[in-house]
Amino acid sequence: MAELEIPDCVIRPRGPWAVAPQSRGRLFAEPQSPTRTDFQRDRDRIIHSTAFRRLKHKTQVFVAHEGDHYRTRLTHTIEVAQIARSIARSLALDEDLAEALALAHDLGHTPFGHTGEDALDEAMRAYGGFDHNAQSLRIVTRLERRYAEFDGLNLAWETLEGLVKHNGPLLQPGGSPVARYRERGIPVAILEYQAQQNLELESFASAEAQAAAIADDIAYNAHDIDDGLRAGLFELADLGQVPLAGELLAEIADRHPELDRSRTTHELMRRVITRLVEDVIGMGKAAFTSGLYRSSENVRAAGKMLIAFSPPFALADKGIKGFLYPNMYRHERVMRVRMHAAQVVTRLFDHLFADISQMPAEWCEGLEGAREDKRARRVADYIAGMTDTFAINEHRRLFGTAPDLR
Ligand SMILES: Nc1nc2c(ncn2[C@H]2C[C@H](O)[C@@H](COP(=O)(O)OP(=O)(O)OP(=O)(O)O)O2)c(=O)[nH]1
C-alpha cells in the first residue's frame, strides 16, 4: 500500500473507533493523492459523477412537476449529508467517509422513487429482481464509465462496504441471508462484487456508515412531514398525537403563541432534526466512552448498531413513520400518481426488452445473441438511470403520448 503523503493538517482528529485515514485499498491500485485523504477523494468522485447529478430530477415522494419546493432525491441527499457530517464530527469519526456515504446512498434509485423501484423489481422478477441499494453499488463499480483506467469510480473498500451495508449486515453469523434477503437472496450485483473484494457481509459497517444510515432516517422523517404539510395531505393539528412531533408542536405554541403555519412548520422541522441528532450523538458517546470500542474493527464486531436511536427515540421514529405511511406514502393523491408512474416504468421495460435497438447504441453493445437475463439487466440499468423527466420523454418518444401523472 502507498505511503501516506498527505499533510497531517488534512487529517482531522478522530477517535480510535473511527476508520483509519488511509483506506484498506481500492480494486485498482492508485497512487495516494497528495492533498486529500482517500475518503475526501471518494466524496469528490461521487459529487462529480453523472449519477449524482441525475438525482436532481428523481422523485423522493412527489414527482418533480408537483412543485418546486418538495424534496427531490438530490435535496434529500444533501440534507442526509449535512446530518451525517454533524453526527460524525461530534463523535470524532471520519467526516469525509460519512459524507461520501450519505452522498452515494441513493444513487441507485429509479425514476419515480419507490414506485419505480417496485415496478422494475416486478419486471425483473425472473432475472434476479431489482434493488436500489444493489444498484448504487452497480453504478459506482461499473456503470459510471468516465475514467480512463477503470469502470465505475474505483472507490475505497470502506466506502463500498458502507454502501452495501446501509441497512446493516447482509448475512447472519453462520452465513445465511438476513431477513430482508431471505426470500430473494442477496442481490447479484453484491455477490459479484463480493467475489472480487470481500466486503465482510456478516459484520456491521463502520460507525461512519452507521452515521450516514441513521442520518437518512432523520432527514426523511423530518422533511416528509414538511412536504406532507406543504402538499396539504395533513395539517399541523393532525400531528398532535404523533410522538415527538406533537410534543415539539406544544413547545413551539407555548413559546411562540402567535406564530404562523409556515414558521411553525420550520420550527418543528429544526427541532425534530435537532432532537433526533442529539439523541444519536448521545448514544454514540455513551458507546465510545465505554472503552469497549478501541478500533473500527471493534465497532464492526459489536453485534449491533452503535450509532442508533435510544429506545424512547426509536419508538418516536417508529411513531413518525407509522403516521407518514398511511397519511403520506399511501395517501390516495400520492397513490394515484404512483400508479401512473409505475405504468410508465413497466411499459418502458416491456417495450425496450422486446426491442433493445430502441436504446442508444452504446447500451446495446455486446447484446446481440446475449442471454435473456443479460439483456434484461441491461434494460433495467438503462431505465434505473433515467430521471423522471427522461422517463416521461422516453414514454412520449416510444408511445406518442406524455403519461398522465396527475
Ligand atoms: N420505504 C418506503 N419509503 C417510501 C415509500 N414511498 C415513499 N417513500 C419515501 C419515504 C422516504 O422519503 C423515502 C425512503 O426511501 P429510502 O430509499 O431513502 O429509504 P428506505 O428505508 O426505503 O431504503 P434504504 O434505507 O435506502 O435501503 O421514500 C414506500 O412505499 N416505502
XYZ file of C-alpha atoms and ligand atoms in Angstrom:
437
model
C 0.000 0.000 0.000
C 1.256 3.536 -0.863
C 2.972 5.537 1.829
C 0.660 8.227 3.261
C 1.967 11.528 1.899
C -0.889 13.917 2.568
C -0.140 16.704 5.052
C -1.184 15.973 8.637
C -3.443 19.039 8.724
C -5.769 17.363 6.168
C -6.476 14.554 8.609
C -8.980 15.638 11.224
C -8.757 14.463 14.832
C -10.506 11.110 15.187
C -11.370 8.630 17.876
C -9.809 5.160 17.780
C -13.277 3.820 16.816
C -13.166 5.783 13.527
C -11.842 4.155 10.349
C -8.127 4.690 9.700
C -7.456 7.750 7.500
C -5.974 5.539 4.831
C -8.224 3.020 3.170
C -7.627 -0.726 3.087
C -7.364 -0.138 -0.644
C -9.136 0.118 -3.979
C -9.834 -2.634 -6.510
C -7.458 -0.892 -8.958
C -4.418 0.396 -7.063
C -3.905 4.145 -7.449
C -1.257 6.489 -6.079
C -2.206 8.366 -2.926
C -3.478 11.925 -3.539
C -1.000 14.446 -2.086
C -3.804 16.775 -0.979
C -6.770 14.636 0.030
C -7.479 11.593 2.138
C -8.923 8.510 0.434
C -12.384 9.366 1.690
C -12.253 13.017 0.619
C -11.340 11.714 -2.785
C -14.299 9.315 -2.805
C -16.648 12.111 -1.737
C -15.348 14.228 -4.614
C -15.662 11.395 -7.145
C -19.272 10.862 -6.117
C -20.134 14.564 -6.449
C -18.576 14.668 -9.931
C -20.438 11.574 -11.162
C -23.283 11.793 -13.651
C -25.462 9.581 -11.443
C -25.185 12.190 -8.685
C -26.348 14.995 -10.977
C -29.327 12.913 -12.100
C -30.631 12.817 -8.517
C -31.868 16.345 -9.092
C -34.687 15.102 -11.320
C -35.598 11.985 -9.357
C -38.616 11.674 -7.090
C -38.371 11.463 -3.316
C -42.116 11.232 -2.717
C -43.568 13.841 -5.061
C -42.907 13.802 -8.791
C -40.949 16.904 -9.864
C -43.770 18.709 -11.674
C -45.877 18.737 -8.481
C -43.958 21.747 -7.096
C -40.515 23.323 -6.799
C -40.249 23.211 -3.012
C -40.671 19.474 -2.477
C -37.592 17.378 -1.820
C -36.018 15.630 -4.738
C -33.534 12.789 -4.283
C -30.781 15.397 -4.602
C -32.015 17.792 -1.921
C -32.779 14.800 0.308
C -29.223 13.564 -0.244
C -27.748 16.958 0.672
C -29.813 17.026 3.880
C -28.624 13.499 4.733
C -25.014 14.555 4.139
C -25.392 17.561 6.446
C -26.818 15.418 9.239
C -24.266 12.639 8.738
C -21.426 15.156 8.984
C -22.804 16.650 12.203
C -23.015 13.228 13.796
C -19.588 12.210 12.502
C -17.861 15.357 13.710
C -19.416 15.181 17.181
C -18.310 11.585 17.558
C -14.783 12.110 16.198
C -15.466 9.882 13.191
C -14.135 10.305 9.668
C -16.463 13.056 8.490
C -15.484 12.647 4.831
C -16.355 8.958 4.746
C -19.720 9.632 6.424
C -20.375 12.388 3.895
C -19.302 10.262 0.918
C -21.684 7.504 2.014
C -24.551 9.934 2.529
C -23.993 11.406 -0.932
C -23.896 7.980 -2.589
C -26.637 6.191 -0.663
C -29.470 6.904 -3.131
C -27.580 6.846 -6.444
C -29.317 3.600 -7.381
C -32.859 4.928 -7.149
C -35.031 4.605 -10.256
C -37.199 7.382 -11.673
C -40.332 7.939 -9.548
C -38.735 6.688 -6.314
C -40.060 3.596 -4.605
C -42.841 3.267 -7.173
C -40.317 2.933 -9.977
C -38.249 0.510 -7.923
C -41.242 -1.744 -7.225
C -42.251 -1.739 -10.899
C -38.712 -2.533 -12.068
C -38.335 -5.219 -9.433
C -41.539 -6.849 -10.687
C -40.401 -6.616 -14.322
C -37.046 -8.181 -13.340
C -38.618 -10.931 -11.192
C -37.357 -13.759 -13.414
C -33.874 -12.232 -13.699
C -32.817 -11.595 -10.107
C -35.083 -8.626 -9.294
C -34.096 -5.023 -8.743
C -32.912 -3.394 -5.502
C -31.857 0.264 -5.269
C -29.049 -0.429 -2.772
C -27.518 -3.055 -5.037
C -27.972 -0.661 -7.945
C -25.975 2.028 -6.102
C -23.121 -0.492 -5.955
C -23.509 -1.290 -9.681
C -23.286 2.394 -10.509
C -20.123 3.078 -8.539
C -18.385 -0.145 -9.562
C -19.266 -0.377 -13.249
C -21.989 1.843 -14.742
C -20.174 5.176 -14.439
C -17.784 4.960 -17.393
C -15.693 8.106 -17.482
C -12.303 7.155 -16.103
C -9.508 6.040 -18.409
C -8.306 3.107 -16.350
C -11.388 1.546 -14.841
C -15.157 1.360 -14.973
C -17.023 2.844 -12.028
C -15.416 5.242 -9.554
C -12.901 2.799 -8.044
C -13.952 3.793 -4.535
C -12.177 2.780 -1.342
C -13.062 -0.518 0.346
C -14.669 1.266 3.331
C -16.918 3.327 1.059
C -18.164 0.260 -0.801
C -18.589 -1.646 2.446
C -20.689 1.175 3.899
C -22.807 1.426 0.776
C -23.577 -2.284 0.735
C -24.301 -2.409 4.489
C -26.571 0.665 4.521
C -29.189 -1.481 6.286
C -26.739 -3.476 8.413
C -25.034 -6.830 7.780
C -26.360 -8.874 4.838
C -25.522 -12.253 6.325
C -26.218 -13.647 9.761
C -23.466 -15.320 11.764
C -23.252 -18.708 10.056
C -23.740 -17.251 6.607
C -27.482 -17.309 5.854
C -29.028 -14.086 4.500
C -30.644 -11.660 6.969
C -34.472 -11.426 6.939
C -34.620 -8.719 4.252
C -32.825 -11.007 1.759
C -34.075 -14.390 2.966
C -36.732 -14.878 0.331
C -34.976 -13.406 -2.695
C -31.326 -13.989 -1.800
C -28.554 -11.399 -1.802
C -28.747 -9.266 -4.979
C -26.496 -10.496 -7.770
C -24.589 -7.181 -8.042
C -23.467 -7.523 -4.439
C -22.450 -11.168 -4.821
C -20.471 -10.379 -7.971
C -18.526 -7.623 -6.267
C -18.146 -9.684 -3.113
C -16.337 -12.284 -5.195
C -13.742 -9.653 -6.184
C -13.318 -7.875 -2.850
C -14.527 -9.362 0.383
C -16.854 -6.783 1.953
C -17.319 -8.925 5.086
C -21.077 -9.224 4.748
C -21.560 -10.747 8.210
C -20.216 -7.827 10.191
C -21.761 -4.437 10.882
C -20.488 -1.463 8.913
C -18.143 1.213 10.234
C -19.507 3.869 12.593
C -19.272 6.312 9.660
C -21.642 4.156 7.594
C -23.972 3.839 10.572
C -23.980 7.651 10.908
C -24.927 8.035 7.230
C -27.682 5.412 7.528
C -29.345 6.976 10.564
C -28.971 10.441 9.001
C -31.128 9.110 6.135
C -33.939 8.231 8.557
C -33.637 11.529 10.447
C -33.718 13.543 7.220
C -36.745 11.889 5.709
C -38.739 11.734 8.945
C -38.366 15.499 9.178
C -38.685 16.524 5.547
C -41.553 14.206 4.719
C -43.586 15.894 7.488
C -42.638 19.242 5.918
C -43.538 18.123 2.384
C -46.759 16.459 3.538
C -47.860 19.687 5.235
C -46.875 21.720 2.172
C -48.969 19.433 -0.034
C -51.944 19.699 2.345
C -52.046 15.913 2.825
C -52.429 16.588 6.576
C -52.434 19.583 8.906
C -50.334 20.619 11.888
C -53.263 19.703 14.151
C -53.066 16.099 12.849
C -49.553 15.843 14.268
C -50.708 16.464 17.853
C -50.697 12.753 18.699
C -47.557 11.866 16.749
C -44.663 11.062 19.088
C -42.022 13.774 19.303
C -43.760 15.985 16.697
C -46.785 16.518 18.978
C -44.614 17.318 21.964
C -42.483 19.757 19.940
C -45.543 21.484 18.487
C -46.818 22.091 22.034
C -43.398 23.513 22.961
C -43.475 25.877 19.955
C -47.052 27.013 20.681
C -46.058 27.694 24.263
C -43.032 29.771 23.322
C -44.460 31.479 20.211
C -48.250 31.550 20.551
C -48.759 33.847 17.529
C -46.530 32.029 15.057
C -47.974 31.414 11.559
C -48.228 27.973 9.896
C -45.146 28.282 7.725
C -42.805 29.379 10.529
C -44.327 26.822 12.901
C -43.602 24.107 10.334
C -39.977 25.149 10.024
C -39.563 25.431 13.796
C -40.955 21.911 14.026
C -38.518 20.602 11.409
C -35.451 22.090 13.050
C -36.492 20.756 16.428
C -37.243 17.250 15.127
C -33.828 17.095 13.453
C -32.006 18.534 16.479
C -33.655 16.186 18.958
C -33.043 13.092 16.846
C -29.431 14.065 16.086
C -28.684 14.854 19.727
C -30.159 11.538 20.799
C -27.995 9.621 18.331
C -24.873 11.557 19.349
C -25.654 10.792 22.998
C -25.911 7.074 22.194
C -22.654 7.164 20.234
C -20.835 8.999 23.021
C -22.070 6.507 25.600
C -20.800 3.632 23.456
C -17.425 5.189 22.690
C -16.679 6.305 26.250
C -17.404 2.770 27.488
C -13.872 1.789 26.480
C -15.195 -1.214 24.533
C -14.524 0.194 21.084
C -10.835 0.807 20.534
C -10.841 0.299 16.774
C -13.188 0.332 13.811
C -12.922 -3.456 13.888
C -14.420 -3.459 17.406
C -17.297 -1.383 16.010
C -17.869 -3.837 13.158
C -17.875 -6.764 15.568
C -20.204 -5.111 18.121
C -23.171 -7.255 17.035
C -25.451 -4.192 16.962
C -25.630 -0.661 15.582
C -23.786 1.742 17.864
C -24.956 4.869 16.065
C -28.644 4.397 16.754
C -31.668 5.917 18.472
C -32.120 5.345 22.196
C -35.190 3.151 22.989
C -37.600 6.111 23.533
C -36.432 7.802 20.347
C -36.610 4.526 18.431
C -40.284 4.477 19.440
C -40.694 8.085 18.291
C -39.064 7.204 14.955
C -41.487 4.306 14.595
C -44.401 6.568 15.519
C -43.450 9.199 12.919
C -43.081 6.535 10.219
C -46.372 4.987 11.389
C -48.061 8.348 10.812
C -46.388 9.117 7.475
C -47.079 5.734 5.915
C -50.876 5.959 5.709
C -51.121 9.753 5.708
C -48.482 10.411 3.097
C -46.896 7.470 1.285
C -50.276 5.718 0.901
C -52.419 8.865 0.660
C -54.860 8.460 -2.224
C -53.496 11.548 -4.007
C -49.949 10.165 -3.845
C -51.136 6.663 -4.774
C -52.876 7.911 -7.915
C -49.643 9.437 -9.225
C -47.708 6.348 -8.124
C -49.985 4.048 -10.083
C -49.439 6.062 -13.266
C -45.692 6.293 -12.631
C -45.471 2.504 -12.173
C -47.193 2.036 -15.536
C -44.582 4.263 -17.187
C -41.721 2.129 -15.871
C -43.445 -1.155 -16.728
C -44.302 -0.027 -20.254
C -40.767 1.244 -20.855
C -39.288 -2.030 -19.641
C -41.594 -4.243 -21.732
C -41.043 -2.156 -24.840
C -37.249 -1.862 -24.581
C -36.812 -5.502 -23.604
C -38.794 -6.554 -26.682
C -36.790 -4.203 -28.934
C -33.432 -3.318 -27.455
C -32.488 -1.347 -30.569
C -34.674 1.428 -29.148
C -31.924 2.084 -26.577
C -28.910 4.230 -27.548
C -26.251 2.251 -29.449
C -23.754 2.166 -26.556
C -26.384 0.493 -24.374
C -26.856 -2.288 -26.947
C -23.160 -3.187 -27.205
C -22.472 -6.893 -26.746
C -26.155 -7.792 -26.528
C -26.507 -9.486 -29.899
C -27.292 -13.128 -29.215
C -26.865 -12.496 -25.471
C -28.819 -14.455 -22.886
C -32.181 -13.112 -21.790
C -31.033 -12.276 -18.267
C -28.141 -10.189 -19.579
C -30.484 -8.271 -21.887
C -32.995 -7.749 -19.081
C -30.304 -6.431 -16.704
C -29.056 -4.007 -19.355
C -32.578 -2.650 -19.872
C -33.043 -2.377 -16.091
C -29.740 -0.463 -15.786
C -30.828 1.871 -18.560
C -34.257 2.522 -17.020
C -32.933 2.816 -13.454
C -30.545 5.540 -14.593
C -33.363 7.633 -16.049
C -34.570 10.748 -14.303
C -38.327 11.300 -14.006
C -38.067 13.830 -16.829
C -36.151 11.471 -19.096
C -38.605 8.623 -18.457
C -41.531 10.895 -19.323
C -39.787 11.987 -22.539
C -38.955 8.392 -23.459
C -42.590 7.477 -22.943
C -43.546 10.291 -25.305
C -40.974 9.180 -27.884
C -41.900 5.493 -27.814
C -45.662 5.679 -27.353
C -46.517 9.072 -28.819
C -48.117 10.437 -25.631
C -46.900 12.010 -22.406
C -48.026 9.910 -19.425
C -50.730 11.450 -17.269
C -49.030 11.819 -13.876
C -51.716 13.756 -12.004
N -39.793 2.632 2.467
C -40.671 3.309 1.697
N -40.450 4.599 1.519
C -41.290 5.290 0.719
C -42.376 4.669 0.099
N -42.991 5.596 -0.609
C -42.341 6.709 -0.445
N -41.297 6.553 0.361
C -40.337 7.595 0.724
C -40.214 7.834 2.196
C -38.841 8.409 2.303
O -38.822 9.775 1.903
C -38.082 7.581 1.291
C -37.444 6.364 1.908
O -36.727 5.750 0.931
P -35.162 5.440 1.104
O -34.739 4.714 -0.090
O -34.441 6.692 1.444
O -35.135 4.545 2.390
P -35.593 3.046 2.600
O -35.574 2.866 4.055
O -36.844 2.711 1.886
O -34.445 2.245 1.862
P -32.883 2.267 2.199
O -32.702 2.770 3.587
O -32.271 3.192 1.171
O -32.494 0.863 1.994
O -39.024 7.219 0.295
C -42.598 3.283 0.304
O -43.513 2.676 -0.234
N -41.715 2.654 1.116
